[in-house]
CSV table of C-alpha atoms in Angstrom, one decimal:
chain,number,residue,atom,x,y,z
A,218,UNK,CA,126.8,80.0,65.8
A,219,UNK,CA,124.3,77.7,64.4
A,220,UNK,CA,121.8,75.5,66.1
A,221,UNK,CA,120.5,72.2,64.6
A,222,UNK,CA,117.3,72.7,66.3
A,223,UNK,CA,116.9,76.1,64.2
A,224,UNK,CA,118.0,74.6,61.1
A,225,UNK,CA,115.7,71.9,61.5
A,226,UNK,CA,112.8,74.4,62.1
A,227,UNK,CA,113.8,76.5,59.1
A,228,UNK,CA,113.5,73.5,57.0
A,229,UNK,CA,110.4,72.0,58.5
A,230,UNK,CA,108.4,75.2,58.8
A,231,UNK,CA,109.8,77.6,56.5
A,232,UNK,CA,110.7,75.1,53.7
A,233,UNK,CA,114.3,76.1,53.5
A,234,UNK,CA,116.7,73.7,51.7
A,235,UNK,CA,119.8,74.9,53.0
A,236,UNK,CA,121.4,77.5,55.4
A,237,UNK,CA,124.0,79.6,53.6
A,238,UNK,CA,125.4,81.9,56.4
A,239,UNK,CA,124.6,82.8,60.0
A,240,UNK,CA,125.6,86.2,61.0
A,241,UNK,CA,125.4,87.6,64.6
A,242,UNK,CA,123.2,90.9,64.9
A,243,UNK,CA,124.1,93.4,67.6
A,244,UNK,CA,121.9,95.4,69.7
A,245,UNK,CA,120.4,93.1,72.1
A,246,UNK,CA,121.6,92.5,75.8
A,247,UNK,CA,119.0,89.9,76.9
A,248,UNK,CA,119.0,87.6,73.8
A,249,UNK,CA,121.6,86.4,71.2
A,250,UNK,CA,120.4,87.8,67.6
A,251,UNK,CA,121.3,86.2,64.2
A,252,UNK,CA,120.6,86.7,60.7
A,253,UNK,CA,120.0,83.3,59.0
A,254,UNK,CA,120.7,83.5,55.4
A,255,UNK,CA,118.8,80.8,53.4
A,256,UNK,CA,117.8,79.8,49.9
A,257,UNK,CA,114.3,81.3,51.0
A,258,UNK,CA,115.8,84.6,52.0
A,259,UNK,CA,117.0,86.0,55.2
A,260,UNK,CA,115.4,85.3,58.7
A,261,UNK,CA,116.1,87.1,62.2
A,262,UNK,CA,116.4,84.6,64.8
A,263,UNK,CA,116.5,85.4,68.8
A,264,UNK,CA,118.0,82.7,71.0
A,265,UNK,CA,118.1,82.6,74.7
A,266,UNK,CA,119.4,79.6,76.6
A,267,UNK,CA,117.7,80.6,79.8
A,268,UNK,CA,115.2,78.1,81.4
A,269,UNK,CA,112.4,80.5,81.0
A,270,UNK,CA,113.2,81.5,77.4
A,271,UNK,CA,110.3,79.7,75.7
A,272,UNK,CA,107.7,81.5,77.9
A,273,UNK,CA,109.5,84.9,77.3
A,274,UNK,CA,109.4,84.3,73.4
A,275,UNK,CA,105.6,83.1,73.5
A,276,UNK,CA,104.8,86.3,75.3
A,277,UNK,CA,106.8,88.4,72.8
A,278,UNK,CA,105.1,86.7,69.9
A,279,UNK,CA,101.8,87.5,71.4
A,280,UNK,CA,102.8,91.2,72.0
A,281,UNK,CA,104.0,91.6,68.4
A,282,UNK,CA,100.7,89.9,67.1
A,283,UNK,CA,98.6,92.3,69.1
A,284,UNK,CA,100.6,95.4,67.7
A,285,UNK,CA,100.0,94.2,64.3
A,286,UNK,CA,96.4,93.8,64.7
A,287,UNK,CA,96.3,97.6,65.5
A,288,UNK,CA,97.6,98.2,62.0
A,289,UNK,CA,99.4,101.4,63.2
A,290,UNK,CA,103.0,100.3,62.7
A,291,UNK,CA,105.0,97.6,60.9
A,292,UNK,CA,106.1,94.8,63.1
A,293,UNK,CA,108.1,91.8,62.3
A,294,UNK,CA,106.1,88.9,61.4
A,295,UNK,CA,106.5,85.7,63.8
A,296,UNK,CA,107.1,82.6,61.9
A,297,UNK,CA,108.1,80.1,64.5
A,298,UNK,CA,108.8,79.5,68.1
A,299,UNK,CA,111.1,76.8,69.0
A,300,UNK,CA,112.7,74.8,72.0
A,301,UNK,CA,116.4,74.2,72.4
A,302,UNK,CA,117.9,71.7,74.8
A,303,UNK,CA,118.4,74.6,77.1
A,304,UNK,CA,116.2,77.6,76.3
A,305,UNK,CA,114.3,78.6,73.1
A,306,UNK,CA,114.3,80.6,69.8
A,307,UNK,CA,112.1,82.8,67.9
A,308,UNK,CA,112.3,82.9,64.1
A,309,UNK,CA,111.0,86.2,62.5
A,310,UNK,CA,110.8,88.2,59.5
A,311,UNK,CA,114.1,89.9,58.8
A,312,UNK,CA,113.7,93.6,58.1
A,313,UNK,CA,116.6,95.9,56.8
A,314,UNK,CA,116.6,99.1,58.5
A,315,UNK,CA,117.3,102.4,56.9
A,316,UNK,CA,120.6,103.9,57.8
A,317,UNK,CA,121.3,107.7,58.6
A,318,UNK,CA,119.6,110.5,60.6
A,319,UNK,CA,116.0,110.6,61.3
A,320,UNK,CA,114.4,113.7,59.6
A,321,UNK,CA,111.9,115.9,61.4
A,322,UNK,CA,109.1,114.8,59.2
A,323,UNK,CA,109.7,111.0,60.3
A,324,UNK,CA,109.3,112.1,64.0
A,325,UNK,CA,106.2,113.7,63.1
A,326,UNK,CA,105.2,110.3,61.6
A,327,UNK,CA,106.1,108.6,64.6
A,328,UNK,CA,104.1,110.9,66.8
A,329,UNK,CA,101.0,110.4,64.5
A,330,UNK,CA,101.2,106.6,64.3
A,331,UNK,CA,101.8,106.3,68.1
A,332,UNK,CA,98.7,108.1,68.8
A,333,UNK,CA,96.8,105.9,66.3
A,334,UNK,CA,98.1,102.8,68.2
A,335,UNK,CA,97.0,104.3,71.5
A,336,UNK,CA,93.5,105.1,70.0
A,337,UNK,CA,93.1,101.5,68.7
A,338,UNK,CA,90.1,99.7,70.4
A,339,UNK,CA,89.6,96.0,70.7
A,340,UNK,CA,85.8,95.4,71.5
A,341,UNK,CA,87.0,92.3,73.6
A,342,UNK,CA,89.2,94.6,76.0
A,343,UNK,CA,87.8,96.8,78.6
A,344,UNK,CA,90.5,96.2,81.4
A,345,UNK,CA,94.0,96.9,82.0
A,346,UNK,CA,96.6,94.2,81.6
A,347,UNK,CA,97.4,91.5,78.9
A,348,UNK,CA,96.6,88.1,77.9
A,349,UNK,CA,99.8,86.8,79.5
A,350,UNK,CA,102.6,87.9,81.6
A,351,UNK,CA,105.9,89.0,79.7
A,352,UNK,CA,109.1,90.7,80.4
A,353,UNK,CA,110.5,94.2,80.3
A,354,UNK,CA,114.3,93.7,79.7
A,355,UNK,CA,114.8,90.6,81.7
A,356,UNK,CA,112.3,91.4,84.5
A,357,UNK,CA,109.1,89.5,84.7
A,358,UNK,CA,106.2,92.0,83.9
A,359,UNK,CA,102.9,90.9,85.6
A,360,UNK,CA,99.9,91.7,83.5
A,361,UNK,CA,97.0,90.2,85.5
A,362,UNK,CA,93.9,92.0,84.4
A,363,UNK,CA,92.4,94.7,86.4
A,364,UNK,CA,89.3,97.0,86.3
A,365,UNK,CA,91.2,100.0,87.7
A,366,UNK,CA,94.3,101.6,86.2
A,367,UNK,CA,95.5,102.8,89.6
A,368,UNK,CA,95.3,99.3,91.0
A,369,UNK,CA,97.0,98.0,88.0
A,370,UNK,CA,100.0,100.5,88.1
A,371,UNK,CA,100.1,100.3,92.0
A,372,UNK,CA,100.8,96.5,91.4
A,373,UNK,CA,103.4,97.4,88.6
A,374,UNK,CA,105.3,99.5,91.0
A,375,UNK,CA,104.9,97.3,94.0
A,376,UNK,CA,106.6,94.5,92.0
A,377,UNK,CA,109.4,96.5,91.1
A,378,UNK,CA,110.0,97.7,94.6
A,379,UNK,CA,109.6,94.3,96.1
A,380,UNK,CA,112.7,93.4,93.9
A,381,UNK,CA,114.8,96.3,95.0
A,382,UNK,CA,113.7,96.2,98.6
A,383,UNK,CA,116.9,94.1,100.1
A,384,UNK,CA,119.4,95.8,98.0
A,385,UNK,CA,118.1,99.3,97.9
A,386,UNK,CA,116.1,99.7,101.3
A,387,UNK,CA,116.6,103.6,101.4
A,388,UNK,CA,114.9,103.9,97.9
A,389,UNK,CA,112.2,101.6,98.9
A,390,UNK,CA,111.4,103.8,101.9
A,391,UNK,CA,111.6,106.9,99.7
A,392,UNK,CA,109.0,105.4,97.3
A,393,UNK,CA,106.5,104.3,100.0
A,394,UNK,CA,104.7,107.6,100.5
A,395,UNK,CA,104.4,107.8,96.6
A,396,UNK,CA,102.8,104.5,96.0
A,397,UNK,CA,100.4,104.9,99.1
A,398,UNK,CA,99.2,108.1,97.6
A,399,UNK,CA,98.9,107.3,93.9
A,400,UNK,CA,95.3,108.4,93.4
A,401,UNK,CA,96.4,111.8,93.9
A,402,UNK,CA,98.2,111.9,90.4
A,403,UNK,CA,95.1,111.3,88.7
A,404,UNK,CA,92.6,113.8,90.1
A,405,UNK,CA,90.9,115.9,87.6
A,406,UNK,CA,91.5,114.0,84.5
A,407,UNK,CA,89.1,112.1,82.1
A,408,UNK,CA,88.4,108.4,83.0
A,409,UNK,CA,91.4,106.4,81.8
A,410,UNK,CA,90.5,103.9,79.1
A,411,UNK,CA,92.7,101.1,78.1
A,412,UNK,CA,95.2,101.7,75.2
A,413,UNK,CA,97.4,99.3,73.6
A,414,UNK,CA,101.1,99.9,74.5
A,415,UNK,CA,104.3,98.8,73.1
A,416,UNK,CA,105.4,98.9,76.8
A,417,UNK,CA,109.1,99.5,76.3
A,418,UNK,CA,109.2,102.1,73.5
A,419,UNK,CA,112.2,104.1,73.2
A,420,UNK,CA,114.5,104.8,70.1
A,421,UNK,CA,116.5,101.4,70.6
A,422,UNK,CA,113.1,99.5,70.0
A,423,UNK,CA,111.9,101.2,66.8
A,424,UNK,CA,113.5,101.9,63.4
A,425,UNK,CA,112.7,102.8,60.0
A,426,UNK,CA,112.6,100.3,57.2
A,427,UNK,CA,113.9,100.9,53.8
A,428,UNK,CA,110.9,102.5,52.5
A,429,UNK,CA,110.7,104.9,55.3
A,430,UNK,CA,108.0,103.5,57.5
A,431,UNK,CA,108.5,103.0,61.3
A,432,UNK,CA,108.9,99.4,62.7
A,433,UNK,CA,108.2,98.5,66.3
A,434,UNK,CA,110.0,95.4,67.9
A,435,UNK,CA,111.0,94.0,71.4
A,436,UNK,CA,107.8,94.8,72.8
A,437,UNK,CA,106.6,94.4,76.5
A,438,UNK,CA,103.0,94.8,75.4
A,439,UNK,CA,99.9,95.4,77.7
A,440,UNK,CA,96.7,97.4,77.8
A,441,UNK,CA,97.2,100.5,79.9
A,442,UNK,CA,97.3,104.3,80.1
A,443,UNK,CA,98.5,105.8,77.0
A,444,UNK,CA,100.8,108.3,79.0
A,445,UNK,CA,102.7,105.4,80.5
A,446,UNK,CA,104.1,104.7,76.9
A,447,UNK,CA,105.7,108.0,76.7
A,448,UNK,CA,107.9,108.2,79.9
A,449,UNK,CA,110.8,105.8,78.8
A,450,UNK,CA,110.9,107.8,75.6
A,451,UNK,CA,112.4,111.0,77.3
A,452,UNK,CA,114.2,109.0,80.3
A,453,UNK,CA,117.4,108.3,78.3
A,454,UNK,CA,117.2,110.4,75.3
A,455,UNK,CA,114.9,113.4,74.1
A,456,UNK,CA,112.5,113.5,71.0
A,457,UNK,CA,112.0,116.6,68.9
A,458,UNK,CA,109.2,119.0,69.2
A,459,UNK,CA,107.6,117.6,65.9
A,460,UNK,CA,106.9,114.1,67.7
A,461,UNK,CA,105.3,115.6,70.6
A,462,UNK,CA,103.3,118.3,68.7
A,463,UNK,CA,101.8,115.8,66.5
A,464,UNK,CA,101.0,113.1,69.2
A,465,UNK,CA,99.2,115.7,71.3
A,466,UNK,CA,97.2,116.9,68.5
A,467,UNK,CA,95.6,113.6,68.4
A,468,UNK,CA,95.7,112.7,72.1
A,469,UNK,CA,95.7,116.1,74.0
A,470,UNK,CA,97.7,116.6,77.3
A,471,UNK,CA,95.6,116.3,80.6
A,472,UNK,CA,96.1,118.3,83.7
A,473,UNK,CA,98.9,116.9,85.8
A,474,UNK,CA,100.7,115.1,82.8
A,475,UNK,CA,104.1,116.4,84.0
A,476,UNK,CA,103.9,114.7,87.3
A,477,UNK,CA,102.5,111.5,85.9
A,478,UNK,CA,105.3,111.5,83.4
A,479,UNK,CA,107.6,111.3,86.4
A,480,UNK,CA,105.5,108.6,88.1
A,481,UNK,CA,105.7,106.5,84.8
A,482,UNK,CA,109.4,107.1,84.5
A,483,UNK,CA,109.9,105.7,87.9
A,484,UNK,CA,108.7,102.4,87.0
A,485,UNK,CA,111.4,102.1,84.1
A,486,UNK,CA,114.1,103.6,86.5
A,487,UNK,CA,113.3,100.9,89.0
A,488,UNK,CA,113.5,98.3,86.3
A,489,UNK,CA,116.9,99.3,85.2
A,490,UNK,CA,118.0,99.6,88.9
A,491,UNK,CA,116.8,96.1,89.4
A,492,UNK,CA,118.5,94.8,86.3
A,493,UNK,CA,121.8,96.8,86.1
A,494,UNK,CA,122.2,97.8,89.7
A,495,UNK,CA,123.4,100.8,91.8
A,496,UNK,CA,124.3,103.0,88.8
A,497,UNK,CA,120.4,104.0,88.5
A,498,UNK,CA,119.9,104.6,92.2
A,499,UNK,CA,120.5,108.4,91.9
A,500,UNK,CA,118.0,108.4,88.9
A,501,UNK,CA,115.5,106.8,91.0
A,502,UNK,CA,116.1,109.0,93.9
A,503,UNK,CA,115.9,112.3,91.7
A,504,UNK,CA,112.3,111.0,90.2
A,505,UNK,CA,111.3,110.3,93.8
A,506,UNK,CA,112.1,113.7,95.2
A,507,UNK,CA,110.0,115.4,92.3
A,508,UNK,CA,107.2,112.9,93.1
A,509,UNK,CA,107.2,113.8,96.8
A,510,UNK,CA,107.0,117.6,96.2
């Protein structure tokens, strides 16, 4: 499917004379993705016809630009953000990904590069949050700046729980003691400094390009605790030891890591519960049981 607004933007902003083909690209459950093949080469275009699509894509563009600034990973370059009669679209660099299995050395590189991202410092950032709210999946992610990481993450959990409260009151009640005693999970560790996070980093949101370099995309970017990045990476699939060994060489594990890993997993499990429904209730319940021990 092609949109006249997208073709007009390609002509006006990217100097394309013609669109030769439009091919749907799979992999997304929130947006419709397309490869626009033009006389100036291919472009990757995200389309969403929701009323909040323009804000969502604006936030995604800001997240990609922040990640690019860190120079730890390749990220798609953002070319143009546009409005549809209903919704919006985002034109980006088209990156051809590498096929085939990922080698152990590549997972090691992923660990090293992720540690580099988390070690990146912006002299203008000394708090937790982001320049704008964004989305994680289809859920709003509130990024209001806070001085305290515990306060910030408490607000994170409270928002997800507020969405779940009416449909999943039992889980909500199970979670209250955890949220109300959040500081205990952070006892005995070094002061937490803001790290730049992708925010939704699992193996579906990163791939290798044709040159063998890692590419990050579909971010839910914010400045947070580096450990929070690692939770969704194990929630649905594992990563080999090479990744973890390399990452922890650069950012060592702190006391209580395993419990905090469950805590940060709870955020993503609740988000999936709120988006996809009761199929994720047992996952949330298992995590909460571990956290209440």
